[in-house]
Amino acid sequence: MIEYVDIPYIEGDGSGEDIWNASRGVFEEAVNKAYNGERAIRWIYLIAGQKALDKTGELLPEETLNTVKKYKIAIKGPLTTPVGGGFRSVNVYLRHVFDLYVSMRPVRYFHGLPSPLKMPEKVDFIIFRENTEDLYKGIEWEEGTEDALNFIGFLKDRMGIAISEDSGVGVKPISKSRTVKFTRWVIDYAIKNKRKAITVVHKGNIMKYTEGAFMKWAYDVARGYPEHIVFDKPDKGDDTKILFNDRIADNMFMQVILRPEDYDLLLCPNLNGDYLSDACAALIGGLGVAPGANIGDDVAIFEPTHGSAPKYAGKDVINPTSFMLSGAIMFRHMGLDRASRLIEDAIEKTIQDMIVTYDLARHLEGVRPVRCSIFGEEVAKRIGENNLH
Ligand code: NAP
């Protein structure tokens, strides 16, 4: 008898449909092969973003929210946020409504990918980005508006701080409670997955009471795990504990290029994590191969790092790898580890066979790009061929 695995999905806008069409068969084949035909996916179609707005007049229909809440899981393509849609971004709103406070962005090199590094195989780390606070709270006022002038007046009159009246201003909140919650999640993940190190990435030398405090609170949490964490390089022969350290953000951008092998898990406030994950994606082939997950205590939503790339919509050229890898993270999260490994192995084999989409082909000599759908078919064909793991 077949056991069905229910997974709600949102194709997404723009080129979302292309990457979904190319990836669906890969996901189904991975589950089929991993469990000898005894398990199968039952997809639950949901809409959000532009498609939902056109059909229902709402960017995020109640039914979509209720279904994600019920199944506690979803995979989604990128969503375009129409201007004047009521909130800043559907994606940010989804993170907010389900309190998806952990953003997980693995950065792993697959053999055959183009890279500006001499030894890109050393790149294998995960960026964890706090997903709800920092400048993403969207507290800012436009230059010259009444609110901006009121705020500037308050700073001058009540705090004795003078800033130019023609300034736009923003507020960067980072709280102790959310930093503690986020750090605990990442440390628990590191213990469960036997990871080697956690590095806090901050700009605490300048932003002392936001990013500096983020670092301090993270260390405070780490000190509560003496049986698992060390703060200096472990003695020779004892590498069973997790090394906990920190780097100032600008240094970290250099470190990931020059010494990527020294890093394992990066614990970042929201904005640092955002910048760093795109910069790191460039080390391993670009946005087309950069997967992501947004995880909370109840719900998790898996999605590629990139946006809806509207100029490629419907052209069947975009790279679906980041979407496929987001699916691999989802399967691991659901305990379907074998399906997850089969997807990663098949992608690696396809790239090694020099079957790639336009974004990778343009950096590889003499390689002609294949269509998005063809890439999907080639990956599906390689599912379960000689396991690499
Ligand atoms: P984008 O959609 O990420 O595209 C920027 C560029 O990145 C593309 O033009 C393309 O570069 C490259 N790229 C992105 N995805 C790729 C893929 N799968 N394969 C190969 N190359 C890929 O960023 P954007 O144009 O700034 O944003 C478009 C819309 O997406 C906006 O409405 C934004 O709000 C939304 N967005 C949504 C999410 C999300 O849903 N989580 C995230 C970010 C942005 P080349 O032109 O060089 O080929």
Short mmCIF file of C-alpha atoms and ligand atoms in Angstrom, two decimals:
data_model
loop_
_atom_site.label_atom_id
_atom_site.label_comp_id
_atom_site.label_asym_id
_atom_site.label_seq_id
_atom_site.Cartn_x
_atom_site.Cartn_y
_atom_site.Cartn_z
CA MET A 1 0.00 0.00 0.00
CA ILE A 2 1.24 3.50 -0.86
CA GLU A 3 1.70 5.96 1.99
CA TYR A 4 0.86 9.49 0.83
CA VAL A 5 2.83 12.55 1.91
CA ASP A 6 0.74 15.74 1.71
CA ILE A 7 2.64 18.85 0.65
CA PRO A 8 1.00 22.24 -0.01
CA TYR A 9 2.75 24.20 -2.76
CA ILE A 10 2.66 27.70 -4.21
CA GLU A 11 4.10 27.92 -7.73
CA GLY A 12 4.86 31.59 -7.35
CA ASP A 13 4.85 34.47 -9.81
CA GLY A 14 7.00 35.33 -12.81
CA SER A 15 9.36 32.47 -13.54
CA GLY A 16 7.99 30.57 -10.52
CA GLU A 17 5.85 28.42 -12.79
CA ASP A 18 8.89 27.43 -14.90
CA ILE A 19 10.90 26.26 -11.89
CA TRP A 20 7.91 24.47 -10.38
CA ASN A 21 7.20 22.59 -13.64
CA ALA A 22 10.84 21.53 -13.89
CA SER A 23 11.10 20.45 -10.24
CA ARG A 24 7.84 18.64 -9.59
CA GLY A 25 8.91 15.45 -11.40
CA VAL A 26 12.25 15.49 -9.55
CA PHE A 27 10.51 15.64 -6.15
CA GLU A 28 8.11 12.84 -7.09
CA GLU A 29 10.84 10.60 -8.49
CA ALA A 30 13.04 11.17 -5.41
CA VAL A 31 10.29 10.07 -3.01
CA ASN A 32 9.33 7.17 -5.24
CA LYS A 33 12.91 5.85 -5.57
CA ALA A 34 13.91 6.57 -1.96
CA TYR A 35 11.06 4.49 -0.60
CA ASN A 36 10.80 1.82 -3.35
CA GLY A 37 7.45 3.06 -4.57
CA GLU A 38 5.87 2.74 -1.13
CA ARG A 39 5.49 6.50 -0.63
CA ALA A 40 4.16 9.20 -2.95
CA ILE A 41 3.53 12.92 -2.74
CA ARG A 42 -0.01 14.31 -2.76
CA TRP A 43 0.35 17.95 -3.84
CA ILE A 44 -2.03 20.58 -2.48
CA TYR A 45 -2.30 23.57 -4.83
CA LEU A 46 -2.35 27.00 -3.17
CA ILE A 47 -2.17 30.52 -4.52
CA ALA A 48 -0.56 33.69 -3.21
CA GLY A 49 0.87 36.92 -4.62
CA GLN A 50 -0.09 38.25 -8.05
CA LYS A 51 -2.05 35.11 -9.03
CA ALA A 52 -4.12 35.30 -5.86
CA LEU A 53 -4.72 39.00 -6.29
CA ASP A 54 -6.01 38.46 -9.84
CA LYS A 55 -8.27 35.58 -8.80
CA THR A 56 -9.53 36.56 -5.36
CA GLY A 57 -8.63 40.22 -4.88
CA GLU A 58 -6.33 39.24 -2.02
CA LEU A 59 -2.56 38.72 -2.02
CA LEU A 60 -2.79 36.02 0.62
CA PRO A 61 -6.21 34.33 0.66
CA GLU A 62 -7.50 32.90 3.93
CA GLU A 63 -7.57 29.40 2.43
CA THR A 64 -3.85 29.55 1.66
CA LEU A 65 -3.02 30.65 5.18
CA ASN A 66 -5.30 28.04 6.78
CA THR A 67 -3.92 25.20 4.67
CA VAL A 68 -0.29 26.07 5.45
CA LYS A 69 -1.26 26.28 9.12
CA LYS A 70 -2.97 22.88 8.95
CA TYR A 71 -0.12 21.01 7.22
CA LYS A 72 2.62 23.06 8.97
CA ILE A 73 4.68 22.94 5.82
CA ALA A 74 4.77 24.38 2.30
CA ILE A 75 7.09 24.84 -0.62
CA LYS A 76 6.81 28.03 -2.59
CA GLY A 77 8.24 29.73 -5.62
CA PRO A 78 9.13 33.43 -5.51
CA LEU A 79 6.31 35.96 -5.23
CA THR A 80 6.15 39.37 -6.80
CA THR A 81 4.83 42.04 -4.49
CA PRO A 82 2.60 44.39 -6.54
CA VAL A 83 3.12 48.04 -5.75
CA GLY A 84 0.41 49.34 -3.41
CA GLY A 85 -0.62 45.83 -2.35
CA GLY A 86 -1.29 46.73 1.28
CA PHE A 87 1.90 45.36 2.82
CA ARG A 88 5.52 45.71 1.85
CA SER A 89 6.11 42.16 0.68
CA VAL A 90 4.01 38.98 0.63
CA ASN A 91 7.14 37.05 1.56
CA VAL A 92 7.91 39.21 4.57
CA TYR A 93 4.25 39.01 5.60
CA LEU A 94 4.26 35.19 5.43
CA ARG A 95 7.32 35.11 7.68
CA HIS A 96 5.56 37.44 10.07
CA VAL A 97 2.19 35.68 10.16
CA PHE A 98 3.72 32.24 10.88
CA ASP A 99 6.57 33.66 12.99
CA LEU A 100 9.18 32.00 10.77
CA TYR A 101 12.07 33.41 12.76
CA VAL A 102 14.84 31.25 11.32
CA SER A 103 16.00 31.71 7.75
CA MET A 104 18.30 28.88 6.70
CA ARG A 105 20.45 29.25 3.61
CA PRO A 106 22.92 26.44 2.91
CA VAL A 107 25.90 27.41 0.74
CA ARG A 108 27.42 24.25 -0.71
CA TYR A 109 29.59 23.80 -3.75
CA PHE A 110 28.62 21.10 -6.24
CA HIS A 111 31.42 19.78 -8.44
CA GLY A 112 31.20 21.27 -11.91
CA LEU A 113 29.68 24.61 -10.85
CA PRO A 114 31.46 27.75 -12.03
CA SER A 115 33.14 29.68 -9.20
CA PRO A 116 35.53 32.61 -8.87
CA LEU A 117 37.40 30.66 -6.15
CA LYS A 118 40.46 28.49 -6.78
CA MET A 119 39.23 25.80 -4.39
CA PRO A 120 35.45 26.17 -4.29
CA GLU A 121 35.04 22.64 -2.93
CA LYS A 122 35.95 24.16 0.44
CA VAL A 123 32.68 26.09 0.48
CA ASP A 124 30.17 24.20 2.60
CA PHE A 125 28.45 26.19 5.30
CA ILE A 126 24.97 27.33 6.32
CA ILE A 127 23.91 30.92 6.83
CA PHE A 128 21.25 31.30 9.54
CA ARG A 129 19.57 34.67 9.38
CA GLU A 130 17.21 36.03 12.05
CA ASN A 131 14.11 36.54 9.97
CA THR A 132 11.81 38.95 11.79
CA GLU A 133 13.68 41.93 13.24
CA ASP A 134 16.33 44.48 12.40
CA LEU A 135 15.72 46.96 9.58
CA TYR A 136 13.18 44.52 8.09
CA LYS A 137 10.64 45.76 10.63
CA GLY A 138 10.20 48.55 8.09
CA ILE A 139 10.20 51.41 10.60
CA GLU A 140 11.33 54.35 8.51
CA TRP A 141 10.18 57.78 7.45
CA GLU A 142 10.72 59.65 4.23
CA GLU A 143 12.75 62.85 4.22
CA GLY A 144 10.64 65.98 4.67
CA THR A 145 7.46 64.21 5.87
CA GLU A 146 5.70 65.27 9.06
CA ASP A 147 6.63 61.95 10.72
CA ALA A 148 10.29 62.31 9.81
CA LEU A 149 10.37 65.89 11.11
CA ASN A 150 8.54 64.87 14.31
CA PHE A 151 11.03 62.10 14.91
CA ILE A 152 13.99 64.40 14.24
CA GLY A 153 12.41 66.96 16.59
CA PHE A 154 12.01 64.30 19.30
CA LEU A 155 15.67 63.33 18.99
CA LYS A 156 16.71 66.97 19.24
CA ASP A 157 14.40 68.06 22.07
CA ARG A 158 14.34 64.94 24.23
CA MET A 159 17.64 63.19 23.50
CA GLY A 160 19.91 66.11 22.64
CA ILE A 161 20.81 64.56 19.28
CA ALA A 162 20.97 66.82 16.25
CA ILE A 163 20.59 65.37 12.78
CA SER A 164 20.02 67.21 9.55
CA GLU A 165 16.33 68.04 8.97
CA ASP A 166 16.55 66.84 5.39
CA SER A 167 17.28 63.27 6.52
CA GLY A 168 15.22 60.18 5.90
CA VAL A 169 15.28 58.14 9.11
CA GLY A 170 14.91 54.49 10.07
CA VAL A 171 14.86 52.42 13.27
CA LYS A 172 16.77 49.16 13.73
CA PRO A 173 15.25 47.10 16.55
CA ILE A 174 17.00 43.89 17.73
CA SER A 175 15.50 42.36 20.86
CA LYS A 176 17.00 40.13 23.52
CA SER A 177 14.06 37.73 23.53
CA ARG A 178 14.11 37.05 19.79
CA THR A 179 17.91 36.84 19.62
CA VAL A 180 17.86 34.27 22.44
CA LYS A 181 15.12 32.24 20.76
CA PHE A 182 16.94 32.30 17.40
CA THR A 183 20.33 31.41 18.91
CA ARG A 184 18.83 28.49 20.85
CA TRP A 185 17.29 27.13 17.66
CA VAL A 186 20.63 27.28 15.82
CA ILE A 187 22.59 25.71 18.69
CA ASP A 188 20.03 22.89 18.97
CA TYR A 189 20.32 22.38 15.21
CA ALA A 190 24.14 22.27 15.49
CA ILE A 191 24.00 19.66 18.27
CA LYS A 192 21.42 17.51 16.49
CA ASN A 193 23.32 17.61 13.21
CA LYS A 194 26.79 17.21 14.77
CA ARG A 195 28.10 20.47 13.29
CA LYS A 196 31.57 21.78 14.08
CA ALA A 197 31.29 25.53 14.65
CA ILE A 198 28.96 28.51 15.04
CA THR A 199 30.18 32.02 14.16
CA VAL A 200 28.19 35.12 15.13
CA VAL A 201 28.37 37.73 12.34
CA HIS A 202 27.82 41.27 13.61
CA LYS A 203 28.86 44.88 13.30
CA GLY A 204 28.90 45.37 17.07
CA ASN A 205 31.91 47.67 17.01
CA ILE A 206 29.70 50.36 15.44
CA MET A 207 26.10 49.34 16.30
CA LYS A 208 26.82 48.47 19.93
CA TYR A 209 23.29 48.15 21.31
CA THR A 210 21.76 46.30 18.37
CA GLU A 211 24.36 44.11 16.64
CA GLY A 212 26.78 44.27 19.59
CA ALA A 213 23.97 43.20 21.90
CA PHE A 214 23.00 40.45 19.43
CA MET A 215 26.54 39.05 19.80
CA LYS A 216 26.51 39.36 23.59
CA TRP A 217 23.11 37.66 23.96
CA ALA A 218 24.19 34.89 21.58
CA TYR A 219 27.29 34.20 23.72
CA ASP A 220 25.11 34.25 26.87
CA VAL A 221 22.91 31.53 25.37
CA ALA A 222 25.96 29.52 24.22
CA ARG A 223 27.40 29.57 27.76
CA GLY A 224 24.32 27.60 28.83
CA TYR A 225 25.53 24.57 26.81
CA PRO A 226 28.90 23.74 28.50
CA GLU A 227 28.68 20.06 27.59
CA HIS A 228 28.38 20.87 23.87
CA ILE A 229 30.13 24.19 23.23
CA VAL A 230 33.69 25.52 23.58
CA PHE A 231 34.87 29.06 23.00
CA ASP A 232 38.48 28.31 22.03
CA LYS A 233 39.79 25.91 19.47
CA PRO A 234 39.27 22.46 21.01
CA ASP A 235 42.42 20.64 22.18
CA LYS A 236 43.90 18.23 19.71
CA GLY A 237 41.95 15.03 19.74
CA ASP A 238 38.81 16.62 21.17
CA ASP A 239 36.84 17.94 18.27
CA THR A 240 33.57 16.62 19.59
CA LYS A 241 32.42 20.03 20.83
CA ILE A 242 31.07 22.91 18.81
CA LEU A 243 33.39 25.91 18.52
CA PHE A 244 31.49 29.16 19.20
CA ASN A 245 33.12 32.41 18.03
CA ASP A 246 32.28 35.69 16.27
CA ARG A 247 33.46 37.85 13.39
CA ILE A 248 32.78 41.47 12.53
CA ALA A 249 30.61 41.52 9.40
CA ASP A 250 33.06 43.24 7.02
CA ASN A 251 35.81 40.78 7.99
CA MET A 252 33.34 37.93 7.47
CA PHE A 253 32.82 38.93 3.83
CA MET A 254 36.59 38.51 3.34
CA GLN A 255 36.76 35.29 5.39
CA VAL A 256 34.15 33.43 3.32
CA ILE A 257 36.25 34.11 0.22
CA LEU A 258 39.75 33.48 1.62
CA ARG A 259 39.12 30.81 4.29
CA PRO A 260 35.70 29.25 3.67
CA GLU A 261 36.85 25.94 5.18
CA ASP A 262 37.06 27.60 8.64
CA TYR A 263 33.32 28.21 8.79
CA ASP A 264 30.39 25.94 9.39
CA LEU A 265 27.25 27.70 10.71
CA LEU A 266 26.94 31.49 10.55
CA LEU A 267 24.55 33.15 13.02
CA CYS A 268 23.49 36.51 11.57
CA PRO A 269 21.10 39.36 12.32
CA ASN A 270 18.62 39.88 9.49
CA LEU A 271 20.39 42.39 7.23
CA ASN A 272 23.89 40.87 7.52
CA GLY A 273 22.44 37.47 6.65
CA ASP A 274 20.66 38.89 3.63
CA TYR A 275 23.77 40.53 2.18
CA LEU A 276 26.01 37.61 3.04
CA SER A 277 23.80 34.95 1.48
CA ASP A 278 23.76 36.57 -1.97
CA ALA A 279 27.52 37.23 -1.80
CA CYS A 280 28.11 33.58 -0.85
CA ALA A 281 25.76 32.38 -3.60
CA ALA A 282 28.21 34.00 -6.05
CA LEU A 283 30.95 31.63 -4.77
CA ILE A 284 28.99 28.55 -5.82
CA GLY A 285 27.31 29.49 -9.10
CA GLY A 286 24.88 32.30 -8.22
CA LEU A 287 21.26 32.76 -7.20
CA GLY A 288 20.07 29.94 -9.46
CA VAL A 289 21.59 27.38 -7.09
CA ALA A 290 20.90 29.05 -3.72
CA PRO A 291 18.14 27.33 -1.70
CA GLY A 292 16.40 28.54 1.45
CA ALA A 293 14.01 27.70 4.25
CA ASN A 294 11.97 29.84 6.64
CA ILE A 295 11.35 27.97 9.85
CA GLY A 296 9.25 28.68 12.95
CA ASP A 297 8.14 26.61 15.93
CA ASP A 298 5.00 25.37 14.12
CA VAL A 299 5.34 26.04 10.41
CA ALA A 300 8.18 25.87 7.88
CA ILE A 301 8.14 27.25 4.33
CA PHE A 302 10.81 26.31 1.81
CA GLU A 303 11.74 28.60 -1.06
CA PRO A 304 14.64 29.60 -3.29
CA THR A 305 16.66 32.65 -2.29
CA HIS A 306 15.99 34.44 -5.58
CA GLY A 307 12.97 36.50 -6.66
CA SER A 308 10.46 35.97 -9.46
CA ALA A 309 12.92 37.09 -12.20
CA PRO A 310 9.99 38.46 -14.27
CA LYS A 311 12.03 39.06 -17.42
CA TYR A 312 12.45 35.28 -17.81
CA ALA A 313 8.82 34.36 -16.96
CA GLY A 314 7.39 31.66 -19.25
CA LYS A 315 10.60 31.45 -21.31
CA ASP A 316 11.63 28.10 -19.84
CA VAL A 317 15.25 29.19 -19.35
CA ILE A 318 15.64 29.93 -15.63
CA ASN A 319 17.68 27.63 -13.37
CA PRO A 320 15.39 25.47 -11.18
CA THR A 321 18.26 24.13 -9.01
CA SER A 322 17.63 26.46 -6.07
CA PHE A 323 13.99 25.36 -6.01
CA MET A 324 14.96 21.67 -6.19
CA LEU A 325 17.48 22.14 -3.37
CA SER A 326 14.86 23.96 -1.29
CA GLY A 327 12.75 20.83 -1.76
CA ALA A 328 15.70 18.73 -0.57
CA ILE A 329 15.87 20.80 2.64
CA MET A 330 12.11 20.34 3.04
CA PHE A 331 12.36 16.56 2.72
CA ARG A 332 15.12 16.50 5.34
CA HIS A 333 12.96 18.65 7.63
CA MET A 334 10.13 16.12 7.15
CA GLY A 335 12.43 13.22 8.02
CA LEU A 336 12.59 12.04 4.37
CA ASP A 337 16.41 12.19 4.36
CA ARG A 338 16.85 9.58 1.65
CA ALA A 339 14.74 11.56 -0.83
CA SER A 340 16.75 14.65 0.03
CA ARG A 341 20.09 12.95 -0.67
CA LEU A 342 18.85 11.53 -3.95
CA ILE A 343 17.96 15.04 -5.17
CA GLU A 344 21.34 16.50 -4.19
CA ASP A 345 23.23 13.63 -5.80
CA ALA A 346 21.23 13.79 -9.02
CA ILE A 347 21.76 17.56 -9.31
CA GLU A 348 25.50 17.14 -8.79
CA LYS A 349 25.68 14.39 -11.42
CA THR A 350 23.71 16.47 -13.93
CA ILE A 351 26.02 19.46 -13.43
CA GLN A 352 29.10 17.24 -13.67
CA ASP A 353 27.74 16.00 -16.99
CA MET A 354 27.80 19.68 -18.06
CA ILE A 355 24.03 19.85 -18.42
CA VAL A 356 23.25 23.32 -17.11
CA THR A 357 20.95 26.30 -17.70
CA TYR A 358 22.01 29.67 -19.20
CA ASP A 359 23.21 31.25 -15.94
CA LEU A 360 25.86 28.58 -15.36
CA ALA A 361 26.64 27.98 -19.06
CA ARG A 362 27.72 31.59 -19.49
CA HIS A 363 30.57 30.99 -17.05
CA LEU A 364 31.62 27.62 -18.49
CA GLU A 365 33.64 27.40 -21.67
CA GLY A 366 32.09 25.55 -24.60
CA VAL A 367 28.90 24.58 -22.73
CA ARG A 368 25.55 25.18 -24.41
CA PRO A 369 22.67 25.88 -22.04
CA VAL A 370 19.66 23.60 -21.79
CA ARG A 371 16.12 24.75 -21.07
CA CYS A 372 14.76 24.79 -17.54
CA SER A 373 12.40 21.88 -18.30
CA ILE A 374 15.18 19.80 -19.92
CA PHE A 375 17.40 20.33 -16.90
CA GLY A 376 14.53 19.04 -14.73
CA GLU A 377 14.14 15.94 -16.93
CA GLU A 378 17.89 15.25 -16.81
CA VAL A 379 17.98 15.53 -13.01
CA ALA A 380 14.93 13.24 -12.71
CA LYS A 381 16.66 10.66 -14.94
CA ARG A 382 19.68 10.63 -12.63
CA ILE A 383 17.69 10.14 -9.40
CA GLY A 384 18.89 6.95 -7.76
CA GLU A 385 21.75 6.32 -10.25
CA ASN A 386 24.76 5.12 -8.18
CA ASN A 387 24.38 6.88 -4.86
CA LEU A 388 27.21 9.33 -4.14
CA HIS A 389 26.50 9.33 -0.41
P1 NAP B 1 15.39 38.22 -8.86
O1 NAP B 1 14.03 37.83 -9.29
O2 NAP B 1 16.07 37.37 -7.86
O3 NAP B 1 16.30 38.31 -10.18
C1 NAP B 1 17.52 39.02 -10.25
C2 NAP B 1 18.47 38.34 -11.22
O4 NAP B 1 19.05 37.19 -10.60
C3 NAP B 1 17.83 37.80 -12.51
O5 NAP B 1 17.64 38.79 -13.45
C4 NAP B 1 18.88 36.76 -12.91
O6 NAP B 1 20.08 37.37 -13.36
C5 NAP B 1 19.25 36.15 -11.56
N1 NAP B 1 18.38 35.04 -11.18
C6 NAP B 1 17.38 35.01 -10.29
N2 NAP B 1 16.84 33.80 -10.20
C7 NAP B 1 17.53 33.01 -11.05
C8 NAP B 1 17.44 31.63 -11.41
N3 NAP B 1 16.55 30.79 -10.87
N4 NAP B 1 18.28 31.17 -12.37
C9 NAP B 1 19.19 31.99 -12.92
N5 NAP B 1 19.34 33.29 -12.61
C10 NAP B 1 18.51 33.80 -11.70
O7 NAP B 1 15.38 39.71 -8.29
P2 NAP B 1 14.53 41.00 -8.70
O8 NAP B 1 14.45 41.06 -10.19
O9 NAP B 1 15.14 42.09 -7.95
O10 NAP B 1 13.07 40.74 -8.11
C11 NAP B 1 11.92 40.39 -8.88
C12 NAP B 1 10.70 40.25 -7.97
O11 NAP B 1 10.92 39.18 -7.05
C13 NAP B 1 10.37 41.49 -7.11
O12 NAP B 1 8.97 41.68 -7.16
C14 NAP B 1 10.76 41.09 -5.70
O13 NAP B 1 9.92 41.69 -4.74
C15 NAP B 1 10.52 39.60 -5.73
N6 NAP B 1 11.34 38.84 -4.77
C16 NAP B 1 10.73 37.78 -4.17
C17 NAP B 1 11.45 36.98 -3.30
C18 NAP B 1 10.75 35.81 -2.67
O14 NAP B 1 9.70 35.41 -3.13
N7 NAP B 1 11.27 35.24 -1.60
C19 NAP B 1 12.79 37.23 -3.04
C20 NAP B 1 13.40 38.32 -3.69
C21 NAP B 1 12.66 39.13 -4.57
P3 NAP B 1 20.46 37.69 -14.88
O15 NAP B 1 19.53 38.77 -15.32
O16 NAP B 1 21.88 38.13 -14.78
O17 NAP B 1 20.30 36.44 -15.69
#
